[in-house]
Structure formats: structure tokens, C-alpha cells
Amino acid sequence: MRRLRVFGSLVKDSLDTITHGSKRYHLWMALLTFVMLFGMYCYSIQLEHGLSVTGMTDRVSWGLYISNFTFLVGVAAAAVMLVMPTYVLKDIDFKQAVLIGEGLAVAALIMCLAFVVADMGGPSVLWHMIPGIGVFNFPNSMLTWDVLVLNGYLFLNITIPLYILFRHYQGKEANPKVYIPGAILSVFWAVGIHLVTAFLYQGLQARPFWNNALLGPRFLASAFAAGPALIILVLAIIRNFTEFKIQDKTIKKIAMVVTVAAQINLIMLISELFKEFYAPTHHSESAYYLFFGLDGKDALLPWIWTAIPLNVLATVLLTFHKLRNNFKVLFFCCFILFIAIWIEKGFGLIVPGFIPGPYGKIAEYTPTGIEIGVTLGIWALGAFVFTILAKTAIGIELGTLKYKKNEGI
Amino acid sequence: MSNNNKKWFSLNLGRKEKAASGSCSCGKTSGGCGGASNSHHITDEEFDVAAINASIGEERTKDGFEQVFDVKMDRRTAFKKLTASLLIGAGAVSTSCSVISSDENKEKSQIDWEEQFKGNYKLMTDEEKNGTVDRLVRSYQLRTGKTISMSSKNAEEDVLFGYAFNISKCKGYMDCVNACVEENNQDRNSQMQYIRIHEMKDGKGFNFNEADDNYYHEVPAEGHFYMGTQCFHCDNPPCVEVCPVQATWREDDGLVVVDYDWCVGCRYCMAACPYDGRRFNWSKPEVPEAEINHNQHYLGNRMRKKGVMEKCTFCVQRSRAGKNPACVEACPTGARIFGNLLDPDSTIRWVLENKKVFRLKEDLGTEPKFWYFMD
Amino acid sequence: MKSNINMMGKIVCFSFFLLAFFSCKHHENEYHSITDKIEAESKNYHGTSISSEAYIGEIETIEITEGEHTFLIPERKSQIKSYACTECHSKPLEKMQRKAIKKAHWDIKMDHANANTMNCVTCHNPDHMDDLKSLTGNTIDFNTSYNLCNQCHTKQFEDWKGGAHGKRIGGWAPPRASMTCVNCHNPHKPHFESRWPARFNTQKVKERE
């Protein structure tokens, strides 16, 4: 009963916090709301006319939505890179960053689910997928695995920070015996969500571009580069705009994580390119399409040739300690690395998987305005959710949000 | 549909099982309870749309059956609709008193409810299968006034369907494609076709990359041969494995089918199919009323909705009745052979045992039941 | 603390193992390939209740047995417009062909092998028009005209008997009724004409632009 009251007060206080802020904060939230509304409008058009308003066809049947979904699963999984040292190894450095990281994971997961729903042809019958009510093709379909692990991960990433914040809100210390098992589980789980998502593609013998053993590990490496890179950027912003203190040491440690992951990712990329182009087979056609174009069809060239140099540049810059420790260079590197991996693992992975088609036919894919609108809307939703979560968390951690015992409901 | 022993969740929102006689509270059996039923009859059609919209939301009205609303109107119906929309305000008041809405409308929305929350066809008992088929037939009748016949015939024992394609006989006329589209009520707007005929150059092997599957010149073209592809009804189908809701499965007679009402439209099966055998309804499929094939099967050529997968079913409505699929029947050169693989005396078995047969992408382990051979 | 981590790690590993174990595909089909399956399952084939008899419809058929195959083919004589031939061909052919112009069968133009190999009397018996004749002069009934074709087209005949050549009447199910040679091929001009395809998909062109 008392707990409920405290919780109610927490909700009330956080509502209070998120509705108050500087002018800039309000402007930011208004902008996000506007983009979200625009996305919803686009989605309503899609509902009305069907997926034919997107650029997808029978040939390329997954596009921008699934690309973003794949990428964001990686971002969500990357929160683990901060969770493990903090909770388990008692590395105090990461402690402030980790709540932000988990908030980011929650936002990314919500975006993932939103992208999946946006991609569905029949969102009104999605209840068919709910275990128990519908028919859940487990364990045969990797998609059902994905549904399980994503929702499980979402649950973990909501409950752990919630517990800690809930304790801090009351001015108490969180009990490690409660959250450490959860934290360790989420470490395994994070690897799990990303591997399962990779297996979603890897398990399709119909698509040789995806059907290779390196896909899973490469997913992990790129996720552990792009995710923490985003966290660094977010931390930098938070440091600038709030009183939340994040030490340089923390950012430097995360930068180290980004660097190693980016290096591994680059090695895997080279290995993949070697396999595709040293002894090209019939199965290398998708890679040829991606990097050089096939039969004069070359829609992806500008994308991939933006991504590769950015990726290499960022990795090289990050490798030098001096450059990495210069925050201006670091933020720049993180930004371009994030963009590079977004392209590489979104567009650069999903679309060429379908090109050429099973019978060698090439139909190119370009997203339509409506598709882009929905995508932007979902990104805005993610940013919105994250802002709310971060603002509350920062408030509690700074002690401005505190439970007052005599305040009833 | 029996209410006991359901294997899935179904929403029963306080609606009682409708009595067959269908009388409403006032006791009359038809024509609505109000006195001035004539003037309201005009609004019935419009009410129906509004009622469905209100009760189950936008999504429901846009399914394959909605094409019946797109039937070209003559002037009379157009006028009726116009009047109806003017009267709708007045009408809405009377429906809310629930005295006016006719038995037909009640029945329609009742059917729509039950259809929205029915289970997966694969797991239905025969009774339930008949139930949903009856509802669909009735619903079509209520909306268009036309009768269709829809079958829910199950797979027969000792039947396993197989198909053989003679690449030295096919001349590329594409009569099969036309027959297929007409038989299976495929969307005319997107020109969906299950069958592709690939025109290949002699001496280049099976080079699909250089083949053209959308030629338009006199055929057979000099120095070319023709090879048809469609769903191969794999015995180990990857599409079935990956479906998250088991909306597609392999029937006991080997047909790989889709329950259009259970499909959520994730298109994972499409990505998993190595043979380009699956098609998606990117927008609402439309077939002119006059061209609709009224001889239907639940798993086959019944009307589809937007946002669901569909595919070749070897014309389940025909093959389970003993006929050949439409493509086989239409082929003027006899390049297509269909039959029961388990019958040792069947022609398909003779082909498999006496001709040099091969299949596409055999290395994938999908075990297609579609063989190619040459004279 | 350390042991706690170890414990957790073990539990997680174990559950992963269990999950992997139970999710391994349990193959219900014990056959190595589809051909094995067909062979095994057709061993105790009992026949089905499905029949295509109804779809043969109005077509009058006759049963033939060739080698180990017994099946129906359409009856032919009733389908020939001016059968019996002897209604006109009352005299031997030479006596009827007196002038240079043709008075009947003017629409028939032979396009079947070359003139060295075949002419009218290779198949038709000028002395008795109601029947066909084999190369050696034996009588062949119009209803079983495939016996005439199979003198040269032995390979096609083998395929036809088995079912690899030609088309079925009705459906796939027993009883087997197959079209005979002349149902698809005009014996005077047996090849298929070239023509335009029945359809052109403009949507596909757009898609691949």
C-alpha cells in the first residue's frame, strides 16, 4: 500500500518534471510532437491505402522500416556495454551513464516495436501473434524468438532502472542483491536480442547475401560501436544542457568500447569483402549490386560509398589515443560512425538481400515520402520517450525529485 | 461455430448467438421494427458501412470483400447512395435507438464480428471450417446479392500433389498465366500473377539473369526456350517454417496454403522463399464483379484483403475436386502435367520414373514437388 | 559476489542449452528425400474417392490398351464432319479427280514432312476412304489414328502412352482420359503456329524501371 503511494507520487512528480523546463526544452518537445503527428498522419495514409504507398514491392519486400528496426535492435543491445561494468564490476565510472544507456535501450526498443508494427500489412490482426491468444509459431519461426527476446529485454530495461530510481527517489540505496541478477541476465539477453535478430536474416537459405555465418558476429560488433557512440553523443548533450555531472573519464571509457568494436567491425567487413570479391560466385551478385551496381542499376552506390569512408575514417581516428581523447574529434567520430553504421546495417544490409531477386530480376527500391514520414515520426517518438525518461532519471539522481512523506495523493 | 472446445481466444462482446429466424425485440421477423420501413431501406446500405466502421474500425471495411462496394453503380444506386448520405444523420439517430437497423444489417455486423475474431483455419475442426465458410458466403450474398459457392474440402488421404513441366514443349504463349489470373481472382490493378514464364536463350543453360519473364513479341522466338515458374509446393517449405503465426502451412496432400484471414502481413515468408512463389497484396485487391470466379475454396481463390500474402495453391478449389489446375487445363501444348504422386499408375509418376527430371535449386533442401523435364 | 556471478552465469548457460535443445527441429518426416517418401507412402496406396469422370462430360470416349497402359481417348469418327467418307467417295480416287481444280478439301494444305516422305495416300486409302492405312497397307481405324502416327513418331508415342506427351481430358484423377494425337495436332499440318503471348504485364515494367 505504501509502495503504491510512493509510486503514485513518483508518477506525479515525474509528470510535473517533464512538463516543466526551459524554453529550449519546450521547443524541443513541441518539435518532436509535431514530427510525431506528421508521422501519424503518414501512417494513417498507409493504413488507408495499404503498403502500396511505400516503395516496397514484391521484389524488395522489406525496406526502410525493417532497416531501421535492425539498426535499432543494435542500439538497444549496446546499452549492455555500460550495464556490465557498472553493476557487476563495480566500476563507479559508468554509474551515471548507465541509467542513460538503459533509457536509450528502452527508447530504441519502443522504436523497434513501432517499426515492426508499421511494416505489418494487417496491424488489426496483430493479436494473432500474442502467445496464448493467437498462434505462436515457436520455436520454428525466428520472428517469434525476436518477439520474445525484444519484449523480455524491454521488460528488463524498464524494471532495473525503475527499481533503482524508485529506491533513490525515497532516498534509499538500491539493494544489489535485487538488481544484480537482473543486470547479469540483461547482459546475456542483450547479446541474445542481437544474435536472434541476425538469425532472422541469417537463417534464410533463399537470400545468399544474408545467409552467411559472419552476419551475427558482425551485427554484434557494429551494434557495440554504434550504440555506445550514440550514448557518448547523448551524454555530451546532457552534460551541456543539464546539471547532471558526467566525468570525462566515463566518456573516455565508453570511447574505448566504441573504438574496439569499430575495429572488430572493420576487420569483419574486410573479411566479408574478401570473400565476395576475391572468388566471386553467383551468390556475390548482391554484394556487386551494393558496391558497384548491377546492369546499370546503382541506387545504393551513393549510400554505401558514404558509409564505407565514414566508417574507415572514424575507426582510424578513434584508434589514435590522442585524437580520441580530444572531445571535439571524439564527438565528430561518434557522429560519423553512427551514420555510417546506420547506412551499412540498415539500407546496406536489408535492400541488397533482395536484389537480385530469386530469378535474377532487379527492381530497385527507393523509399517514398510517406515511408520517410512514418520513419521520422517513429524516430521522434523514440527521442520523445528518451527525453521523458532521461529527464525523470536525472531529476531523481540529482535529488531534485524526492519523495515527501507527508505528501498524500 | 461451437462455443465449447475453442482453441483460441474469441471476443464475445455480449452478443448472443443469433437465432436462425432472426427476429428482433419487436417480434417482427423481417423489414425492421419501425413502421416507416420503406423510407429507411434506402439508408440501409449506407448504415451498413457506418455500422461496421463504428463497431470494428476502419480496418475491417477495407478487406477483399469491400470490393463489392466498388461495383460500378448505375444511376439509380448512385442516387440512392446520395440520398442515403443525406439521410444518414436522421438515420443515425434511429439506429442508436436500435429499432431501425434491419435484420440484414445486424446479421452483417454479426458476421463481421465473428470473422474478425475467428481462429486459425489450420486448427479448426470441420464444423468450424464449415461455419466460417458459411459466414463468408452469406456475407458475400448480403453485400452483392450474388451467390458464391465456397468449399472447405480437406485433403484426401493417399493424395500428394505433384507437377511436371516440359521445357521442350512450352512455347511461351502465356495462356496459363491468363487462366490462372481468371481462375484465382487475382488483383487486376497490380496485375498480380503467380506464374512467370522465363524466355531463355538456347545454349546458355538456365540463365535466369539473362532471361526475360515479361517479353512481348511473337513466340516461340527463334533460338529461345521457355521455362515456367510458380510456387513449387516444397515438401520442406522454408516459408512455412518462418511464419510467426502459422498462417501458412503444408496440407496433407502437399499443398502449401495461406489462411488469408490469419496472416498478419509481415512478409517474412516472402523473404524466405527461394523461388519467388509468394505475392503480397500491397493495396486492396480488386476484381470486376463480372470477372469474379464464383467457384471458390477457403484456402484458394476466395477474395483476399489488403495486406495479406497469397500464392499459387495448385488451384485447390479444382485439384481437390479432381480437376487439373487452371494452368494445366489452359496449356495448349501439354507442357504441364499434374497428378497424384502416391498413385503408382498416375501419369505424373510415369514422368518422374521415365523422363530425366530435375528441379530448381535442389541444393537448398526445400524438396519442391515441381519437376522439369525435356522430351 | 564472485560466486553469485558464477551461479548466474551457469544458470543462464544452462537455460540457453535447454532452449537450444528443445528448439531443435523435430523432423516428423523420416524420409531422406521426397522421392523416398513417395516410394514409401505409395506402397500401400489404396486409391482415392476423387474421380474426374464427371469432367469428361459430353465427350464420347473409347477405352484403349497400349502396352501396360489402359486409358480413354475421345471417339473420333463422330467428330469428323463428313464421316463416313464413302458417302462422297463412292468411286476410286482417280475417277473422282478428273479436273485440275479441287472440288472438295480445298482447305487442306499438306504441311507434314516433305513431299518425298508423305502425301495423301501415305495415310489415306484411296480405295477405301472410311479407314486409314498403315505404311504396309494394313487398315487403321479413324478412332485409333494414333497407330498411324506412331509409325514414325515412336518416341512421342511412348511419352503419350505414359502421359508425358499430350493433355488430359477432365482432370488428374482416375479414370485417365487423354487427348489423342489429332485433338491437338492437325494431321495435315501438325506443328503449332507462332503467335503473340496472351498477356503483357505493364506493372512489371514499371517496377523494374
mmCIF file of C-alpha atoms in Angstrom, chain C residues 58-202:
data_model
loop_
_atom_site.group_PDB
_atom_site.id
_atom_site.type_symbol
_atom_site.label_atom_id
_atom_site.label_comp_id
_atom_site.label_asym_id
_atom_site.label_seq_id
_atom_site.Cartn_x
_atom_site.Cartn_y
_atom_site.Cartn_z
ATOM 1 C CA GLU C 58 -20.246 -34.877 -73.143
ATOM 2 C CA ILE C 59 -17.150 -36.189 -74.795
ATOM 3 C CA GLU C 60 -17.665 -39.705 -76.002
ATOM 4 C CA THR C 61 -14.687 -41.875 -75.246
ATOM 5 C CA ILE C 62 -13.331 -45.261 -76.127
ATOM 6 C CA GLU C 63 -11.028 -47.347 -73.991
ATOM 7 C CA ILE C 64 -7.705 -48.393 -75.468
ATOM 8 C CA THR C 65 -4.941 -50.603 -74.155
ATOM 9 C CA GLU C 66 -1.444 -49.994 -75.381
ATOM 10 C CA GLY C 67 1.307 -51.949 -73.702
ATOM 11 C CA GLU C 68 0.693 -51.743 -69.974
ATOM 12 C CA HIS C 69 -1.385 -48.596 -70.228
ATOM 13 C CA THR C 70 -5.145 -48.647 -70.443
ATOM 14 C CA PHE C 71 -6.980 -45.365 -70.767
ATOM 15 C CA LEU C 72 -9.735 -43.487 -72.535
ATOM 16 C CA ILE C 73 -9.399 -41.390 -75.651
ATOM 17 C CA PRO C 74 -12.087 -39.370 -77.390
ATOM 18 C CA GLU C 75 -14.071 -41.161 -80.006
ATOM 19 C CA ARG C 76 -13.130 -39.656 -83.334
ATOM 20 C CA LYS C 77 -15.455 -40.724 -86.097
ATOM 21 C CA SER C 78 -18.476 -38.837 -84.807
ATOM 22 C CA GLN C 79 -16.358 -35.702 -84.644
ATOM 23 C CA ILE C 80 -15.377 -35.742 -88.308
ATOM 24 C CA LYS C 81 -17.860 -33.557 -90.077
ATOM 25 C CA SER C 82 -18.242 -35.516 -93.274
ATOM 26 C CA TYR C 83 -17.741 -39.013 -91.999
ATOM 27 C CA ALA C 84 -18.352 -41.562 -93.447
ATOM 28 C CA CYS C 85 -16.099 -40.636 -96.316
ATOM 29 C CA THR C 86 -17.668 -43.170 -98.593
ATOM 30 C CA GLU C 87 -20.760 -41.041 -98.733
ATOM 31 C CA CYS C 88 -18.894 -38.962 -101.284
ATOM 32 C CA HIS C 89 -16.015 -41.228 -102.104
ATOM 33 C CA SER C 90 -18.174 -43.750 -103.809
ATOM 34 C CA LYS C 91 -15.722 -44.231 -106.634
ATOM 35 C CA PRO C 92 -11.970 -44.809 -106.555
ATOM 36 C CA LEU C 93 -9.999 -41.619 -106.257
ATOM 37 C CA GLU C 94 -8.655 -41.458 -109.813
ATOM 38 C CA LYS C 95 -12.144 -41.408 -111.134
ATOM 39 C CA MET C 96 -13.150 -38.503 -108.902
ATOM 40 C CA GLN C 97 -10.090 -36.334 -109.670
ATOM 41 C CA ARG C 98 -10.847 -35.635 -113.254
ATOM 42 C CA LYS C 99 -10.248 -31.899 -113.493
ATOM 43 C CA ALA C 100 -7.223 -29.941 -112.319
ATOM 44 C CA ILE C 101 -9.224 -27.980 -109.759
ATOM 45 C CA LYS C 102 -10.219 -29.346 -106.425
ATOM 46 C CA LYS C 103 -13.906 -29.571 -105.740
ATOM 47 C CA ALA C 104 -13.534 -30.703 -102.140
ATOM 48 C CA HIS C 105 -10.962 -30.458 -99.373
ATOM 49 C CA TRP C 106 -9.681 -27.303 -100.957
ATOM 50 C CA ASP C 107 -8.809 -26.007 -97.500
ATOM 51 C CA ILE C 108 -6.400 -28.809 -96.797
ATOM 52 C CA LYS C 109 -2.817 -27.952 -97.489
ATOM 53 C CA MET C 110 -0.295 -30.586 -96.631
ATOM 54 C CA ASP C 111 2.464 -29.360 -94.370
ATOM 55 C CA HIS C 112 3.642 -32.545 -92.798
ATOM 56 C CA ALA C 113 7.134 -33.828 -93.583
ATOM 57 C CA ASN C 114 8.274 -33.291 -97.141
ATOM 58 C CA ALA C 115 6.708 -34.457 -100.357
ATOM 59 C CA ASN C 116 9.189 -37.277 -100.704
ATOM 60 C CA THR C 117 8.121 -38.737 -97.416
ATOM 61 C CA MET C 118 4.435 -38.133 -97.315
ATOM 62 C CA ASN C 119 1.448 -37.405 -99.426
ATOM 63 C CA CYS C 120 -2.271 -38.045 -99.007
ATOM 64 C CA VAL C 121 -2.114 -41.710 -99.708
ATOM 65 C CA THR C 122 0.579 -42.342 -97.122
ATOM 66 C CA CYS C 123 -2.244 -42.363 -94.609
ATOM 67 C CA HIS C 124 -5.470 -42.428 -96.590
ATOM 68 C CA ASN C 125 -6.540 -45.440 -98.533
ATOM 69 C CA PRO C 126 -7.665 -44.227 -101.953
ATOM 70 C CA ASP C 127 -9.642 -47.409 -102.414
ATOM 71 C CA HIS C 128 -11.403 -47.306 -99.130
ATOM 72 C CA MET C 129 -11.701 -43.848 -97.622
ATOM 73 C CA ASP C 130 -13.533 -44.865 -94.459
ATOM 74 C CA ASP C 131 -10.367 -46.199 -92.924
ATOM 75 C CA LEU C 132 -6.764 -45.164 -92.749
ATOM 76 C CA LYS C 133 -3.928 -47.351 -93.799
ATOM 77 C CA SER C 134 -0.537 -48.125 -92.364
ATOM 78 C CA LEU C 135 2.678 -47.924 -94.340
ATOM 79 C CA THR C 136 2.380 -51.585 -95.076
ATOM 80 C CA GLY C 137 -1.195 -51.271 -96.225
ATOM 81 C CA ASN C 138 -2.986 -52.572 -93.163
ATOM 82 C CA THR C 139 -6.242 -50.965 -92.155
ATOM 83 C CA ILE C 140 -6.255 -48.490 -89.294
ATOM 84 C CA ASP C 141 -9.499 -47.253 -87.786
ATOM 85 C CA PHE C 142 -10.083 -43.498 -87.548
ATOM 86 C CA ASN C 143 -10.778 -43.939 -83.857
ATOM 87 C CA THR C 144 -7.300 -45.288 -83.243
ATOM 88 C CA SER C 145 -5.480 -42.955 -85.586
ATOM 89 C CA TYR C 146 -2.578 -42.745 -83.118
ATOM 90 C CA ASN C 147 -1.492 -46.056 -84.580
ATOM 91 C CA LEU C 148 -0.877 -44.240 -87.799
ATOM 92 C CA CYS C 149 1.212 -41.511 -86.163
ATOM 93 C CA ASN C 150 3.272 -43.888 -84.098
ATOM 94 C CA GLN C 151 4.735 -45.482 -87.181
ATOM 95 C CA CYS C 152 7.185 -42.598 -87.371
ATOM 96 C CA HIS C 153 6.739 -40.791 -84.051
ATOM 97 C CA THR C 154 7.710 -43.675 -81.836
ATOM 98 C CA LYS C 155 9.248 -41.556 -79.110
ATOM 99 C CA GLN C 156 6.255 -39.284 -78.851
ATOM 100 C CA PHE C 157 4.054 -42.360 -78.776
ATOM 101 C CA GLU C 158 5.947 -43.785 -75.814
ATOM 102 C CA ASP C 159 5.638 -40.480 -73.976
ATOM 103 C CA TRP C 160 1.983 -40.192 -74.851
ATOM 104 C CA LYS C 161 1.201 -43.647 -73.546
ATOM 105 C CA GLY C 162 2.926 -42.852 -70.274
ATOM 106 C CA GLY C 163 1.362 -39.419 -70.049
ATOM 107 C CA ALA C 164 4.401 -37.196 -70.613
ATOM 108 C CA HIS C 165 3.178 -36.055 -74.016
ATOM 109 C CA GLY C 166 -0.247 -34.613 -74.598
ATOM 110 C CA LYS C 167 -3.057 -33.459 -72.389
ATOM 111 C CA ARG C 168 -5.615 -34.954 -70.113
ATOM 112 C CA ILE C 169 -9.356 -34.580 -70.562
ATOM 113 C CA GLY C 170 -11.276 -33.953 -67.392
ATOM 114 C CA GLY C 171 -8.811 -33.881 -64.541
ATOM 115 C CA TRP C 172 -5.834 -35.546 -62.925
ATOM 116 C CA ALA C 173 -7.847 -38.163 -61.060
ATOM 117 C CA PRO C 174 -8.740 -41.580 -62.413
ATOM 118 C CA PRO C 175 -10.177 -42.616 -64.801
ATOM 119 C CA ARG C 176 -7.463 -41.397 -67.116
ATOM 120 C CA ALA C 177 -8.787 -39.831 -70.289
ATOM 121 C CA SER C 178 -6.186 -38.395 -72.619
ATOM 122 C CA MET C 179 -6.479 -36.477 -75.798
ATOM 123 C CA THR C 180 -5.269 -38.354 -78.809
ATOM 124 C CA CYS C 181 -2.810 -37.000 -81.373
ATOM 125 C CA VAL C 182 -5.343 -35.346 -83.651
ATOM 126 C CA ASN C 183 -7.067 -33.498 -80.830
ATOM 127 C CA CYS C 184 -4.113 -31.128 -80.632
ATOM 128 C CA HIS C 185 -2.281 -31.625 -83.919
ATOM 129 C CA ASN C 186 -3.891 -31.136 -87.278
ATOM 130 C CA PRO C 187 -2.618 -34.246 -89.088
ATOM 131 C CA HIS C 188 -2.163 -32.281 -92.297
ATOM 132 C CA LYS C 189 -0.252 -29.526 -90.542
ATOM 133 C CA PRO C 190 0.865 -30.829 -87.195
ATOM 134 C CA HIS C 191 3.113 -28.043 -85.878
ATOM 135 C CA PHE C 192 1.994 -25.263 -83.558
ATOM 136 C CA GLU C 193 1.743 -21.788 -85.012
ATOM 137 C CA SER C 194 3.742 -18.964 -83.561
ATOM 138 C CA ARG C 195 1.662 -16.160 -82.120
ATOM 139 C CA TRP C 196 1.732 -13.304 -79.627
ATOM 140 C CA PRO C 197 1.719 -14.055 -75.917
ATOM 141 C CA ALA C 198 -1.643 -13.864 -74.204
ATOM 142 C CA ARG C 199 -0.545 -11.130 -71.836
ATOM 143 C CA PHE C 200 1.922 -8.372 -71.208
ATOM 144 C CA ASN C 201 2.454 -7.106 -67.705
ATOM 145 C CA THR C 202 2.833 -3.333 -67.734
#
